[in-house]
XYZ file of C-alpha atoms in Angstrom:
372
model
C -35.153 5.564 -10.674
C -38.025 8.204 -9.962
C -36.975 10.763 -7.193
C -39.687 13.438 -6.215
C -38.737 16.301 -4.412
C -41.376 18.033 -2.056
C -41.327 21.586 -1.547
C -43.827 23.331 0.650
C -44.052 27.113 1.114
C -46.025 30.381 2.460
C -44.979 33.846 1.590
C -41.512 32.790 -0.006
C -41.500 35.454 -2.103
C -37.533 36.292 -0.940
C -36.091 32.742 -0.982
C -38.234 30.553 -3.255
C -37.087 31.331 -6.626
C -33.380 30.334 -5.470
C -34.693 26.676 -4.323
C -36.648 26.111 -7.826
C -34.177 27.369 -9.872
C -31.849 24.576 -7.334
C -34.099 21.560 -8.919
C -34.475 22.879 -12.011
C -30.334 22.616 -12.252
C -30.109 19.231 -10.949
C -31.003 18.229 -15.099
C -31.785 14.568 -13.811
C -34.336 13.231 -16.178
C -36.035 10.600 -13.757
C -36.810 14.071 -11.561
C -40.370 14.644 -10.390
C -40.642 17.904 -8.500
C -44.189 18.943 -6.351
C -44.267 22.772 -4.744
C -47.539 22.855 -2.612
C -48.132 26.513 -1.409
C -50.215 27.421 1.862
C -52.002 30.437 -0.357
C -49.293 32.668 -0.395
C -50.079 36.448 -0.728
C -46.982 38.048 -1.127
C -45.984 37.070 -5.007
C -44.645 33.442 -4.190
C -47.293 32.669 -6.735
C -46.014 34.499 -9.513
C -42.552 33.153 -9.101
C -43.685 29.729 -8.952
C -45.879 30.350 -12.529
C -42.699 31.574 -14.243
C -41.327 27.473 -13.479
C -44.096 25.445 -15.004
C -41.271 23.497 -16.832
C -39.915 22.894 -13.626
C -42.783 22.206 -11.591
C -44.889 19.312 -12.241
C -47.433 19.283 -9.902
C -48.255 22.791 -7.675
C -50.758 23.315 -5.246
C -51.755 26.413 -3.073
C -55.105 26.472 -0.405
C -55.173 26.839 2.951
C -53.281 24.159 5.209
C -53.009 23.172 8.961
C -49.099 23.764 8.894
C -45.717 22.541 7.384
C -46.117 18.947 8.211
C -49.924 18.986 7.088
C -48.441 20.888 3.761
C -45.992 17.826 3.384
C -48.381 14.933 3.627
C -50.445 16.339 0.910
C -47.079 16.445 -1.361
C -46.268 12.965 -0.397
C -50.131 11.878 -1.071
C -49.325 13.382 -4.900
C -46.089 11.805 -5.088
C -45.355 9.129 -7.904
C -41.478 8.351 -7.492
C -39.722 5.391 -6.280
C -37.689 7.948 -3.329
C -39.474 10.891 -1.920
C -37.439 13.676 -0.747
C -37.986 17.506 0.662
C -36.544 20.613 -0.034
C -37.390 23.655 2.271
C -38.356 27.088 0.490
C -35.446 29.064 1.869
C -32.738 25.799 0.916
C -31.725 24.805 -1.981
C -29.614 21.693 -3.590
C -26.069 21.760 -4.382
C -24.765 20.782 -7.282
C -25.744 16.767 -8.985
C -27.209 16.223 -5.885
C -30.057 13.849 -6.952
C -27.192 11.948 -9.313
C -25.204 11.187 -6.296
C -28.709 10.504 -4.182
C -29.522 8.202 -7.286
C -25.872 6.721 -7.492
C -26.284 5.822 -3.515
C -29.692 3.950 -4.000
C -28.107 1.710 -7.575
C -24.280 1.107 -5.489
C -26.605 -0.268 -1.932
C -29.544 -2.469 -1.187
C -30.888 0.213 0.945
C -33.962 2.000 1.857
C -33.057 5.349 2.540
C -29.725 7.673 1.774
C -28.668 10.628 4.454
C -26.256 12.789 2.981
C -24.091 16.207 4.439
C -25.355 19.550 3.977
C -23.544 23.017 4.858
C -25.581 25.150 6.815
C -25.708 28.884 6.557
C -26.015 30.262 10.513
C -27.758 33.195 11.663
C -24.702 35.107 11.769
C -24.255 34.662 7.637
C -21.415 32.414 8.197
C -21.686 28.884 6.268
C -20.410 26.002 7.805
C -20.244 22.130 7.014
C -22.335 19.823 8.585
C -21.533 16.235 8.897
C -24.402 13.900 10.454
C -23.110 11.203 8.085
C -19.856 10.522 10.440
C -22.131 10.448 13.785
C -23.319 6.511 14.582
C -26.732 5.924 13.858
C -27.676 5.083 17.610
C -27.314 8.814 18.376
C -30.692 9.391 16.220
C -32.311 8.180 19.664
C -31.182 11.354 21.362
C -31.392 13.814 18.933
C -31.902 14.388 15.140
C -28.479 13.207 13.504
C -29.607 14.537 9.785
C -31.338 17.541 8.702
C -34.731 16.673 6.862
C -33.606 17.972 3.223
C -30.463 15.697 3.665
C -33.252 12.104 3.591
C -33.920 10.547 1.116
C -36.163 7.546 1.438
C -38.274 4.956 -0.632
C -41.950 5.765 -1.375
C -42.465 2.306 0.513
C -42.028 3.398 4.063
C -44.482 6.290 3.230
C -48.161 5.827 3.876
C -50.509 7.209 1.729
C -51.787 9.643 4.664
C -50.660 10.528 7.865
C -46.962 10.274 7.682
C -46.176 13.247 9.731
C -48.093 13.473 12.979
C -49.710 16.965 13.127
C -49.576 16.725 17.078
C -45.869 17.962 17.006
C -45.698 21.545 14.829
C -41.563 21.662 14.388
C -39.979 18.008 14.783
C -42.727 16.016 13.314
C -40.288 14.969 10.515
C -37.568 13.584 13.569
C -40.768 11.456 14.875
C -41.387 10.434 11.471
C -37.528 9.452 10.921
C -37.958 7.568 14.035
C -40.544 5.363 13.447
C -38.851 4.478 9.694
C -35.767 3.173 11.668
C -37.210 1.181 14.186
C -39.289 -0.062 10.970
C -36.210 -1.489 10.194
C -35.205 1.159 7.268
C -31.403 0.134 6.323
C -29.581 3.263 5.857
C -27.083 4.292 3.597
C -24.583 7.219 3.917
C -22.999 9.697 1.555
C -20.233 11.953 2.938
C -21.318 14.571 0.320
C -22.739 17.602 1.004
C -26.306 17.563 -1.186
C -27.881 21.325 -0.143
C -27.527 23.988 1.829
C -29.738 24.900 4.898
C -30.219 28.228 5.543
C -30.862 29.418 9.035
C -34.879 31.053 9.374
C -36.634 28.263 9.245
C -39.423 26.529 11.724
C -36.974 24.840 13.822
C -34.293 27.481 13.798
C -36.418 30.274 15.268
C -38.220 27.943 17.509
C -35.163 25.993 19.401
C -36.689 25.515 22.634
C -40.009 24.790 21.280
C -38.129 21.861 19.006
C -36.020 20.841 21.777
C -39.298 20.474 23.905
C -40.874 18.283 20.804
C -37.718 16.147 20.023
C -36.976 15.242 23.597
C -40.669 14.424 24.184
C -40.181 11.831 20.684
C -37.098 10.414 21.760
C -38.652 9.096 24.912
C -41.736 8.027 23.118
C -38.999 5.904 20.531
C -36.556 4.670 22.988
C -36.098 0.967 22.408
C -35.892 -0.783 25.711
C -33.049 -2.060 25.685
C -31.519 2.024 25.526
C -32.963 3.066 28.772
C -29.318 4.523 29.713
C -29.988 7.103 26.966
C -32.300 8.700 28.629
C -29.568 10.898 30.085
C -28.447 11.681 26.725
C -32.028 12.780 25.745
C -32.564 15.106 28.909
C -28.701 16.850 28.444
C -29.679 17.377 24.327
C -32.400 19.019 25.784
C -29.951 20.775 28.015
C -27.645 21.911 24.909
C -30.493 23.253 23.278
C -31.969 25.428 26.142
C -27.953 27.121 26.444
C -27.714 27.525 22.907
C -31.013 29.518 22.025
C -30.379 31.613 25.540
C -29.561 35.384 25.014
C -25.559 36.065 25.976
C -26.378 38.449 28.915
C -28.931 36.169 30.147
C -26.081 33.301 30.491
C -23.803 36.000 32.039
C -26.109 36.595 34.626
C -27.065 33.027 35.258
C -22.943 32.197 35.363
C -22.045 35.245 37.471
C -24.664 33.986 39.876
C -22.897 30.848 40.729
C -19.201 31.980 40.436
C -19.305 35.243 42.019
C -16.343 37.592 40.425
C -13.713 35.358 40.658
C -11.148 34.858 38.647
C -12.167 32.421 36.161
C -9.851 29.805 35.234
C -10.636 26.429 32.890
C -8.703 23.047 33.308
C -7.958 21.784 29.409
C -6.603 22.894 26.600
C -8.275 20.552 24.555
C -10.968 20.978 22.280
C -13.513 21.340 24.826
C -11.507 23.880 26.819
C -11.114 25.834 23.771
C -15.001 26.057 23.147
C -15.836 26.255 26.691
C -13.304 29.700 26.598
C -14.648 30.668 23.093
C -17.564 30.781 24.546
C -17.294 32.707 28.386
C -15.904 35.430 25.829
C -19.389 35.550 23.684
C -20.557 35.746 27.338
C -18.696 38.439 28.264
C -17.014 36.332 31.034
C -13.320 36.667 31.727
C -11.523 33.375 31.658
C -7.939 34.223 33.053
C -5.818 31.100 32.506
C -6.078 27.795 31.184
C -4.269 24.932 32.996
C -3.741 21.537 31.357
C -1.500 18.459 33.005
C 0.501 18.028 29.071
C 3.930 20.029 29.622
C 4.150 20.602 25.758
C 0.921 23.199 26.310
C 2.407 25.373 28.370
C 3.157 28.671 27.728
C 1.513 28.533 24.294
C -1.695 30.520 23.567
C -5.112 29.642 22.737
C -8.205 32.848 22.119
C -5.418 35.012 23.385
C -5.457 33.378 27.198
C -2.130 31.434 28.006
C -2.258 27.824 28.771
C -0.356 27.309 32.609
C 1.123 24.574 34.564
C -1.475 23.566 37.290
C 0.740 24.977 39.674
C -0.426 28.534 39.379
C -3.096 27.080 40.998
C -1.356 27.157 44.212
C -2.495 30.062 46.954
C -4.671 31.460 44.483
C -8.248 32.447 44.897
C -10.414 31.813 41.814
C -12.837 29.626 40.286
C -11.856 26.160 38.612
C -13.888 24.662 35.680
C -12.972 21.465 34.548
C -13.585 21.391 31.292
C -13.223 17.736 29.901
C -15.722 14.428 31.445
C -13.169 12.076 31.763
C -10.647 11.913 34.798
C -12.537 14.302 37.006
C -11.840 13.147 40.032
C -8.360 12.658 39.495
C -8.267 16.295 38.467
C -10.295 17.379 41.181
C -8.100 15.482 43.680
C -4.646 16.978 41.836
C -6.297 20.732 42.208
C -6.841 20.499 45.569
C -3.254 18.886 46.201
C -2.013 22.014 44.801
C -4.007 24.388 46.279
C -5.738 25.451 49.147
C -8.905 25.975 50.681
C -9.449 29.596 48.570
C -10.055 27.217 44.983
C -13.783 26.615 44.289
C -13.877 23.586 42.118
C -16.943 23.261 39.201
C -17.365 20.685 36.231
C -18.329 22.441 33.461
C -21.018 19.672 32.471
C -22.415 19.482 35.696
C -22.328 23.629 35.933
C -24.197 23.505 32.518
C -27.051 21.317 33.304
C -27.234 23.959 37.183
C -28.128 26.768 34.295
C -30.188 25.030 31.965
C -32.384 23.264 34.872
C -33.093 26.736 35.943
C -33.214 28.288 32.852
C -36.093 25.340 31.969
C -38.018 25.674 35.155
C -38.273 29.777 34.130
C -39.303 28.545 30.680
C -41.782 26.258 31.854
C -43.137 28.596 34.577
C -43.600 31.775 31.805
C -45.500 29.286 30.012
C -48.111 28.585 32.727
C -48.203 32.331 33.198
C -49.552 33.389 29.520
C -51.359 30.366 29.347
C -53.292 31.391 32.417
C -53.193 34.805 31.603
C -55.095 33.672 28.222
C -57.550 31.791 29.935
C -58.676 34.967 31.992
């Protein structure tokens, strides 16, 4: 089997020698590797020369973006799977053997694998889209890119990713090769490492905007109750890319100066307290309804009976989705009139609807401002 790998770059003079030098290890004969360059001017070039071995086929001129870099690659591609490798990734270890071992063990037409991920804090974690069910692809992207491999046949010899969308034209892409009726194969194997920097990464809200705007646009009828799904991805993605002290500000807003404290020591709880600290919020006490909890410790707060509850003035965030209203109706059995009672999904989506209308709102602003 003939696997090429794609690998499109501009000014990787840092990062790109580390993802040839990735291919070139792989030592898979059946290998066919393409680099096309946007007419890098920092030395990329030079680095790239130093591979010819390596590289069968490089390009470098002028190009309308990624995506428009990656459809020329695929239009010089020759292999039976086409695959892409971002200039500041690279492949682990007998990746393509295990990508090739995946296609010859399945009658399938395209193999996601896991990846670890290096964040923008320098920590590396594993990522595991390969245990998620495949309907969740129709709210957000399951797999990164680098992580898909697919056969030549469900790429068209132009055109493949729409240039319309700048950051998640590869999840649109995706999209349309499942509801082509792709069968999919998974490998819970970890084939490269992404490394935080790239165009999605930096842009967050910008590819939150793009994917949620695809996932509508893809949504089988008979899915219409994901729709939800789509608009609280979008949700996740607006909290995650927003500055700390921002959030603070937003929370601090609702909740006043309260005492903070979170119903459920589960994992939820845990992240929700994890991260009010990043915040710089104070979360006083967790409460949870399982006796064996309490009195242990969790991020250095103590997990309670819900009876401290009682008399007390402070702010209560349930933390998990199920059972609300049976927690809500137990909290305010306990205590009085002083509690303030929040969900911490529905406080979330308060934030990021307001955080999104201030998004959207700056964006009319410069535009307008550049049309004066």
């Amino acid at each position: 089997m003939k696997i090429t790998v794609i690998t499109v770059c501009l000014n990787s003079l840092e990062t790109i020698e580390k993802t040839v030098q990735s291919v070139a290890a792989q030592e898979y004969p059946g290998l066919e590797y393409i680099v096309v360059d946007g007419g890098s001017t920092d030395g990329t070039l030079d680095i790239l020369k130093k591979y010819d071995s390596v590289i069968d086929k490089l390009v470098s001129e002028p190009d309308k973006g990624i995506f428009d870099a990656m459809n020329k690659g695929i239009g010089m591609a020759t292999g039976d799977v086409i695959a892409f490798l971002n200039s500041d990734d690279w492949y682990e270890q007998n990746a393509i053997k295990i990508v090739e071992e995946a296609f010859h063990g399945s009658s399938c037409d395209c193999v996601c694998c896991d990846n670890y991920v290096v964040r923008k804090y320098g920590d590396t974690v594993y990522y595991n889209g390969t245990q998620e069910p495949i309907c969740n692809l129709f709210f957000r992207m399951i797999y990164f890119h680098s992580a898909i491999f697919c056969k030549r046949q469900f790429f068209k010899k132009e055109g493949n990713f729409n240039l319309k969308y700048k950051i998640a034209a590869d999840y649109e892409w995706f999209l349309r090769t499942v509801r082509q009726g792709a069968k999919i194969h998974t490998v819970h194997k970890p084939v490269f490492t992404f490394s935080y920097g790239g165009i999605s990464s930096v842009n967050e809200i910008e590819c939150g905007k793009e994917a949620r705007e695809i996932a509508l646009l893809h949504l089988p009828p008979g899915m219409q109750e994901y729709k939800d799904k789509i608009e609280d991805r979008f949700r996740e993605v607006i909290l995650c890319a927003t500055d700390y002290t921002v959030l603070h500000e937003k929370f601090l807003k609702i909740l006043g100066d309260e005492t903070i404290i979170l119903w459920g020591a589960g994992v939820r709880g845990k992240q929700c307290a994890e991260w009010f600290y990043k915040m710089g919020l104070r979360v006083d006490a967790i409460v949870d309804s399982n006796q064996e909890l309490w009195g242990k410790t969790d991020k250095m707060i103590k997990i309670h009976s819900p009876r401290i509850l009682r008399n007390k003035a402070s702010n209560l965030i349930i933390t998990p989705d199920e059972y609300v209203e049976d927690i809500k109706e137990m909290a305010r059995n306990i205590a009085n009139e002083k509690i303030h009672i929040y969900v911490l999904k529905h406080l979330c989506r308060e934030i990021a609807d307001n955080l999104k209308t201030e998004i959207e709102e700056s964006f009319l602003y410069t535009l307008n401002r550049s049309r004066d």
